[in-house]
Coordinates of C-alpha atoms in Angstrom, one line a residue:
M1 CA 7.9 6.0 35.0
S2 CA 5.3 7.7 32.5
A3 CA 1.4 6.8 32.1
T4 CA 1.7 4.3 28.9
H5 CA -1.2 3.0 26.7
T6 CA -1.5 -0.3 25.1
L7 CA -2.2 -0.9 21.1
P8 CA -2.6 -3.4 19.5
G9 CA -0.2 -4.0 16.1
L10 CA -1.6 -1.5 13.4
V11 CA -1.6 -2.2 9.9
N12 CA -0.8 -0.8 6.9
A13 CA -2.9 -2.6 4.6
H14 CA -1.0 -0.3 1.5
S15 CA 2.3 0.2 1.0
H16 CA 4.4 1.4 -2.4
A17 CA 7.4 0.9 -0.6
F18 CA 9.4 2.6 -3.6
H19 CA 7.9 6.1 -3.5
R20 CA 8.7 6.5 -0.8
L21 CA 12.1 7.8 -2.7
L22 CA 9.5 10.6 -3.9
R23 CA 9.2 12.3 -0.7
G24 CA 10.0 15.9 -0.5
R25 CA 10.8 16.2 -4.6
T26 CA 7.4 16.3 -6.1
H27 CA 6.0 19.6 -4.8
A28 CA 7.8 22.1 -7.2
G29 CA 8.2 22.1 -10.8
P30 CA 10.3 23.7 -13.3
H31 CA 11.7 27.5 -11.7
G32 CA 9.3 26.9 -8.7
A33 CA 6.5 26.4 -10.2
P34 CA 3.6 24.5 -7.5
G35 CA 4.3 20.8 -8.5
D36 CA 1.3 19.3 -10.0
F37 CA -0.2 15.6 -10.4
W38 CA 1.8 15.0 -13.5
R39 CA 5.1 16.2 -11.8
W40 CA 4.7 13.3 -8.8
R41 CA 4.0 11.1 -11.7
E42 CA 7.2 11.8 -13.8
E43 CA 9.6 11.4 -10.7
M44 CA 7.5 8.4 -9.7
Y45 CA 7.9 6.9 -13.2
R46 CA 12.0 7.6 -12.8
S47 CA 11.9 6.2 -9.8
A48 CA 10.4 2.9 -11.0
E49 CA 12.9 2.9 -13.2
A50 CA 16.1 3.0 -11.7
L51 CA 15.6 0.7 -9.2
T52 CA 17.7 -2.8 -9.3
P53 CA 16.6 -5.9 -6.7
Q54 CA 19.9 -4.5 -4.5
T55 CA 18.4 -1.2 -4.2
M56 CA 14.8 -2.0 -3.7
E57 CA 16.1 -4.1 -0.7
Q58 CA 18.2 -1.1 1.0
L59 CA 14.9 0.5 0.4
A60 CA 12.7 -0.8 1.7
T61 CA 14.2 -2.8 5.0
A62 CA 14.8 1.4 5.8
V63 CA 10.7 2.0 4.8
Y64 CA 10.0 -1.0 6.9
A65 CA 11.9 -0.1 9.7
E66 CA 10.8 3.4 9.5
M67 CA 7.4 1.6 9.6
A68 CA 8.3 -0.6 12.8
A69 CA 9.4 2.7 14.7
S70 CA 6.1 4.4 13.6
G71 CA 4.5 1.7 14.8
W72 CA 3.7 0.0 11.9
T73 CA 3.8 -4.1 12.9
A74 CA 2.6 -5.3 9.5
V75 CA 2.3 -4.0 5.7
G76 CA 0.3 -5.0 2.8
E77 CA 2.6 -4.4 0.2
F78 CA 0.7 -3.8 -2.9
H79 CA 3.7 -4.8 -5.6
Y80 CA 4.1 -4.5 -9.3
L81 CA 7.7 -3.8 -10.2
H82 CA 8.4 -7.4 -11.3
H83 CA 11.1 -7.2 -13.8
R84 CA 13.6 -5.8 -15.6
P85 CA 13.3 -2.6 -16.8
D86 CA 13.1 -3.8 -19.9
G87 CA 10.8 -6.3 -19.3
T88 CA 12.6 -9.2 -19.4
P89 CA 12.3 -12.4 -16.3
Y90 CA 14.9 -11.6 -12.9
G91 CA 16.2 -15.4 -13.8
G92 CA 18.7 -18.0 -15.1
A93 CA 22.1 -16.8 -15.4
D94 CA 20.8 -13.5 -13.1
A95 CA 22.8 -13.9 -9.7
E96 CA 19.4 -12.9 -7.7
G97 CA 17.5 -15.4 -9.8
E98 CA 14.0 -15.5 -10.6
H99 CA 11.4 -13.3 -8.4
A100 CA 14.3 -10.7 -7.5
M101 CA 12.2 -7.9 -6.1
E102 CA 10.1 -10.0 -5.0
R103 CA 12.5 -11.6 -2.4
A104 CA 14.1 -8.3 -2.1
L105 CA 11.1 -7.2 -0.5
A106 CA 10.9 -10.4 1.6
R107 CA 14.1 -10.0 3.2
A108 CA 13.6 -6.8 4.2
A109 CA 10.5 -7.3 5.6
R110 CA 12.1 -10.2 7.6
R111 CA 15.5 -7.9 8.8
A112 CA 13.1 -5.5 10.0
G113 CA 10.0 -7.9 11.9
I114 CA 7.5 -6.7 10.3
R115 CA 4.8 -8.9 9.0
L116 CA 4.4 -8.7 5.3
V117 CA 1.8 -10.0 3.0
L118 CA 3.3 -9.5 -0.2
L119 CA 0.0 -8.1 -2.7
D120 CA 1.4 -9.0 -6.1
T121 CA -0.2 -7.0 -8.6
C122 CA -1.3 -8.3 -11.8
Y123 CA -0.7 -5.0 -14.7
L124 CA -1.3 -6.1 -18.0
R125 CA -2.2 -2.8 -20.4
G126 CA -0.8 1.2 -20.0
G127 CA -4.2 2.4 -19.3
L128 CA -7.2 3.9 -21.0
S129 CA -7.9 7.3 -23.0
P130 CA -10.2 9.5 -21.3
A131 CA -12.3 7.8 -24.4
G132 CA -12.1 4.6 -23.0
E133 CA -9.5 3.4 -25.6
P134 CA -6.4 1.0 -24.3
L135 CA -2.8 2.2 -24.1
A136 CA 0.1 0.1 -24.7
L137 CA 2.1 0.4 -22.1
S138 CA 4.9 2.9 -22.0
P139 CA 8.6 2.1 -21.9
V140 CA 8.7 2.0 -17.8
Q141 CA 5.8 0.1 -17.7
Q142 CA 7.4 -3.1 -19.3
R143 CA 8.7 -3.9 -16.0
Y144 CA 5.4 -4.4 -14.7
A145 CA 3.6 -6.7 -16.9
D146 CA 3.6 -10.4 -17.0
D147 CA 2.4 -12.4 -20.7
G148 CA -1.7 -12.3 -19.6
V149 CA -2.8 -13.4 -16.9
A150 CA -1.6 -17.1 -17.0
G151 CA 2.1 -15.9 -17.2
W152 CA 0.9 -13.5 -14.0
A153 CA -1.2 -16.6 -12.5
A154 CA 2.2 -18.9 -13.3
R155 CA 4.5 -16.0 -11.8
W156 CA 2.3 -15.5 -8.7
E157 CA 2.1 -19.7 -8.0
R158 CA 6.1 -20.1 -8.0
L159 CA 6.3 -17.1 -6.1
H160 CA 4.2 -18.0 -3.6
D161 CA 6.5 -21.9 -3.5
A162 CA 9.6 -19.9 -3.2
L163 CA 8.7 -17.5 -0.7
V164 CA 7.7 -20.4 1.7
Q165 CA 10.8 -22.0 0.9
E166 CA 12.2 -19.1 1.7
D167 CA 10.7 -18.2 4.7
C168 CA 12.4 -20.9 7.2
G169 CA 9.4 -21.0 9.4
S170 CA 9.5 -17.5 10.7
G171 CA 5.9 -16.8 10.0
L172 CA 6.2 -13.1 8.8
I173 CA 5.9 -13.4 5.3
T174 CA 2.5 -14.3 2.9
L175 CA 1.6 -13.7 -0.7
G176 CA -1.6 -12.5 -1.5
A177 CA -2.7 -10.6 -5.1
A178 CA -3.6 -7.7 -6.6
I179 CA -5.4 -5.8 -9.9
H180 CA -3.9 -2.7 -10.3
S181 CA -6.3 -1.1 -11.7
L182 CA -9.7 -1.7 -14.0
R183 CA -7.5 1.3 -16.0
A184 CA -4.8 -2.0 -16.3
V185 CA -6.8 -4.7 -17.1
D186 CA -9.7 -5.6 -20.5
A187 CA -12.9 -7.0 -19.9
D188 CA -11.3 -10.5 -21.0
Q189 CA -8.7 -10.2 -18.5
L190 CA -10.8 -9.5 -15.4
A191 CA -12.8 -12.6 -15.9
E192 CA -9.9 -14.3 -16.2
L193 CA -8.7 -13.2 -13.3
S194 CA -12.4 -13.4 -11.5
E195 CA -12.2 -17.0 -12.2
W196 CA -8.2 -17.4 -10.4
A197 CA -9.7 -15.4 -7.9
S198 CA -13.1 -18.0 -7.2
E199 CA -10.1 -20.5 -7.3
H200 CA -8.3 -19.6 -4.8
P201 CA -10.1 -18.4 -2.0
E202 CA -8.3 -17.8 1.2
V203 CA -5.7 -14.9 -1.1
P204 CA -6.5 -11.7 0.1
L205 CA -7.8 -9.6 -3.2
H206 CA -6.7 -5.6 -3.9
I207 CA -7.5 -3.0 -6.3
H208 CA -6.8 0.5 -6.6
L209 CA -10.2 2.1 -7.2
S210 CA -12.2 5.3 -8.2
E211 CA -8.7 7.1 -7.4
Q212 CA -9.2 10.3 -9.8
P213 CA -12.6 11.3 -11.1
A214 CA -11.4 10.5 -14.8
E215 CA -10.3 6.7 -14.0
N216 CA -13.9 6.7 -13.4
A217 CA -14.8 7.9 -16.8
A218 CA -12.1 6.1 -19.0
V219 CA -14.0 3.3 -17.3
E220 CA -16.8 4.3 -18.0
A221 CA -16.3 5.7 -21.6
E222 CA -15.1 1.6 -22.5
H223 CA -17.5 -0.7 -20.3
G224 CA -20.4 1.6 -20.2
M225 CA -20.3 1.1 -16.4
S226 CA -18.4 2.6 -13.3
P227 CA -15.5 0.9 -11.3
T228 CA -17.1 -0.9 -8.5
R229 CA -20.4 -2.2 -11.3
L230 CA -17.9 -3.8 -13.3
L231 CA -15.9 -6.0 -10.4
Q232 CA -19.1 -6.4 -9.2
E233 CA -20.5 -7.6 -12.8
H234 CA -17.4 -10.2 -12.5
G235 CA -18.3 -11.8 -9.4
L236 CA -15.2 -9.8 -7.8
L237 CA -17.0 -7.9 -4.4
G238 CA -17.4 -9.6 -1.6
P239 CA -14.9 -10.1 2.0
R240 CA -12.2 -10.7 0.5
L241 CA -11.6 -7.8 -1.2
S242 CA -10.1 -5.0 -0.4
A243 CA -10.6 -1.1 -3.2
V244 CA -7.6 0.8 -2.4
H245 CA -8.8 4.3 -2.1
A246 CA -12.4 4.6 -3.4
T247 CA -12.4 8.3 -3.2
H248 CA -14.8 9.0 -6.1
L249 CA -18.0 6.7 -5.6
S250 CA -22.0 7.2 -6.8
D251 CA -24.4 6.5 -4.5
E252 CA -25.0 3.0 -5.9
D253 CA -21.1 2.4 -6.2
I254 CA -21.5 2.7 -1.8
A255 CA -24.1 0.4 -1.6
L256 CA -22.5 -2.3 -3.9
L257 CA -19.7 -2.0 -1.8
G258 CA -20.9 -2.2 1.3
D259 CA -23.5 -4.8 0.6
A260 CA -20.7 -6.7 -0.4
A261 CA -18.8 -6.2 3.3
A262 CA -16.1 -5.0 1.1
T263 CA -13.2 -3.6 3.0
V264 CA -11.9 -0.1 1.7
V265 CA -8.3 1.2 2.2
M266 CA -8.0 4.6 2.8
C267 CA -4.6 6.4 2.4
P268 CA -5.9 10.5 4.4
T269 CA -1.9 11.1 4.1
T270 CA -1.3 10.4 0.7
E271 CA -4.7 11.5 -0.9
A272 CA -4.2 14.8 0.8
D273 CA -0.7 14.9 -0.6
L274 CA -1.9 14.2 -4.5
G275 CA -5.0 15.9 -4.0
D276 CA -7.2 13.1 -5.2
G277 CA -9.7 14.7 -2.5
I278 CA -11.6 13.1 0.7
G279 CA -13.5 9.7 0.1
P280 CA -17.0 9.0 1.8
A281 CA -15.8 7.1 4.4
H282 CA -18.8 7.7 7.2
E283 CA -21.3 6.5 4.1
L284 CA -19.4 3.2 3.1
A285 CA -18.9 2.1 7.1
D286 CA -23.0 2.6 7.1
A287 CA -23.3 0.8 4.4
G288 CA -21.7 -2.3 5.8
A289 CA -17.8 -1.7 4.0
V290 CA -14.6 -2.0 6.2
I291 CA -12.4 0.5 6.2
A292 CA -8.8 0.5 7.0
L293 CA -5.7 2.2 6.4
G294 CA -2.7 2.6 4.8
S295 CA 0.2 5.3 4.4
D296 CA 0.9 4.3 0.2
Q297 CA 3.4 6.6 -0.8
H298 CA 4.8 7.2 2.5
A299 CA 4.8 11.1 2.3
V300 CA 4.5 10.5 5.9
V301 CA 4.6 7.0 8.1
D302 CA 2.5 8.0 11.1
P303 CA -0.2 5.0 11.7
L304 CA -2.2 8.0 14.8
L305 CA -1.8 10.8 12.1
E306 CA -3.4 8.2 9.1
M307 CA -6.2 7.8 12.0
R308 CA -6.5 11.2 12.8
A309 CA -6.6 12.3 9.0
L310 CA -9.3 9.6 8.5
E311 CA -11.9 11.9 11.3
H312 CA -10.4 14.8 9.9
G313 CA -11.0 14.8 6.7
E314 CA -15.2 13.0 7.5
R315 CA -15.1 16.8 9.6
L316 CA -13.6 18.9 7.1
R317 CA -16.0 17.3 4.6
S318 CA -19.4 16.9 6.7
G319 CA -19.3 19.8 8.5
Q320 CA -19.3 17.6 11.9
R321 CA -17.5 16.4 15.1
G322 CA -17.4 12.7 16.0
R323 CA -17.6 11.3 12.5
F324 CA -15.6 8.4 14.0
S325 CA -15.1 7.8 17.7
P326 CA -11.2 7.2 19.0
S327 CA -12.1 3.8 18.9
Q328 CA -13.4 3.4 15.2
L329 CA -10.2 4.9 14.3
V330 CA -8.1 2.6 16.3
E331 CA -10.3 -0.9 14.7
A332 CA -9.5 1.0 11.2
A333 CA -6.1 0.7 12.2
T334 CA -6.1 -2.7 13.4
G335 CA -8.7 -5.6 13.3
A336 CA -10.2 -3.8 9.6
G337 CA -6.4 -4.3 9.1
R338 CA -5.7 -7.7 9.0
R339 CA -9.0 -8.4 7.6
S340 CA -8.4 -6.8 4.6
L341 CA -4.5 -8.5 4.4
G342 CA -6.0 -12.3 5.3
L343 CA -4.8 -12.4 8.7
L344 CA -7.4 -12.8 11.4
S345 CA -5.6 -16.4 12.5
V346 CA -2.7 -14.4 14.1
A347 CA -3.3 -13.9 17.6
E348 CA -4.0 -10.2 17.8
T349 CA -2.0 -10.1 21.5
E350 CA 1.5 -11.1 19.5
D351 CA 1.5 -7.7 18.0
A352 CA 1.2 -4.5 20.2
V353 CA 2.3 -0.5 20.2
L354 CA 3.3 0.7 23.7
L355 CA 2.5 4.3 24.4
D356 CA 3.6 7.4 25.6
A357 CA 0.4 8.5 27.7
A358 CA 2.1 11.7 29.6
S359 CA 4.5 13.5 26.4
V360 CA 3.3 16.8 25.7
R361 CA 1.2 16.1 23.2
T362 CA -1.2 13.0 25.9
A363 CA -0.4 15.0 28.9
G364 CA -3.5 15.1 30.5
G365 CA -5.5 13.1 27.5
D366 CA -7.3 10.3 28.0
P367 CA -4.8 7.7 26.8
A368 CA -8.0 6.0 24.6
Q369 CA -8.1 8.7 22.6
S370 CA -4.5 9.4 22.1
P371 CA -6.0 8.7 18.0
L372 CA -6.7 12.6 18.3
T373 CA -3.4 13.7 20.2
A374 CA -0.5 11.1 19.7
T375 CA 1.9 10.6 17.1
A376 CA 4.8 8.5 16.0
A377 CA 6.9 10.7 18.4
D378 CA 4.5 8.9 21.3
V379 CA 5.3 5.5 20.6
L380 CA 7.8 4.1 22.9
S381 CA 7.7 0.2 22.2
V382 CA 6.5 -2.5 18.5
R383 CA 6.1 -5.6 19.5
V384 CA 5.6 -8.5 16.4
A385 CA 5.2 -11.6 17.9
G386 CA 6.1 -11.0 21.2
T387 CA 9.2 -9.4 20.4
E388 CA 10.2 -6.0 20.6
I389 CA 11.4 -4.4 17.6
A390 CA 11.6 -0.8 18.3
R391 CA 12.0 1.2 21.0
E392 CA 11.4 4.9 21.3
G393 CA 12.3 5.7 17.1
H394 CA 14.7 3.4 16.7
H395 CA 14.6 -0.3 15.2
M396 CA 16.2 -3.0 17.6
K397 CA 19.1 -4.5 15.4
L398 CA 18.6 -2.1 12.7
G399 CA 18.9 0.8 14.6
D400 CA 17.7 4.7 13.4
P401 CA 16.1 4.4 10.6
A402 CA 17.4 7.9 9.3
D403 CA 20.6 7.2 9.3
L404 CA 19.5 3.4 7.0
Y405 CA 18.0 6.3 3.8
R406 CA 21.1 8.2 4.5
A407 CA 23.5 4.9 3.7
L408 CA 20.9 4.2 1.0
F409 CA 21.7 7.8 -0.5
A410 CA 25.0 8.0 -0.2
D411 CA 25.3 4.6 -1.8
H412 CA 23.5 5.2 -4.6
P413 CA 23.5 8.8 -5.6
E414 CA 21.6 8.0 -9.0
L415 CA 18.3 7.2 -6.4
R416 CA 18.5 10.9 -5.3
S417 CA 19.1 12.9 -8.7
F418 CA 17.0 15.6 -9.5
R419 CA 14.9 16.7 -12.8

């Protein structure tokens, strides 16, 4: 039998399941021109508009099965496709009922046997102009938005009750919360969200933060301060907050996040794919922030490559090796992710990933250094809550994740059309 190495269950702290539709579709524009950010955003909006609860469930089942086969045992789903494409809520006479999209994601996670923390997202305006002027919701954004903070909060409470009722004691599904970004809420709404957060201290709270310089400039123009300072002014910085990306930070921002012991969820393969930049992970960790990892848009679904990309980004940015040790990289993908998603009460021994320590990639190496050598191809077995859910690239119940994707696109060719 080959030598093996066991890791604790790996935790994907930031996911947009529907972004998996973008893989391999945004790298070229018209007439073979290179694909820029706007090409990516156009395809992202098209995908968001096309999904139904049925196709969301089929897609998410494939995504979560791919995650399971790759070694992820838990996922934080940053979810904002709440309503019908025209913005009207699901429910009433709909066969799917209320919370159709959210319940579809929960069913997908249960089928895949992966832990899901559904980060139900508050998204209330269309963004900010470069001058810091609020933008109205675009047609496709209508399905993201609720009727103000009160409408979002009331829906969150009903969703919580619905998920508890449907979970049937599996213990795999929990509900968290997110603010999409400081472009998506105004100052009064942020104050309301801060009050809601203070009344729900046990709920993990996530936010996209300083992903691009343009975001920083627009928030500065509207509020006269950086996004991080704005969160601090509203009492939202703290250990329960996870700031996603945090790529473009000032020294003051880094100090604020560190002093608050906030988690920063970095998504290295997505940040590279989108050209966002390399965030100051080492400086944040030195300041006291906790670094976790996510796969975000799923350009790559491979926890070992996310670990490696975190260290490689630091090496490229600093010109130095060993910015994070292998054990620190494992902690970013395990304990830090569990902290980010509020899963610290789950016994660490319940979830585990078994790696091949004698493959063509790992043979002869120190198994403890697997984050710098192994890939998802070396994952032999994945267990969640003591049950094996994946083995050697295949899901134990769902089979080869590639077959799930092929069936999705065969059943729904509208999801793979190109523009």
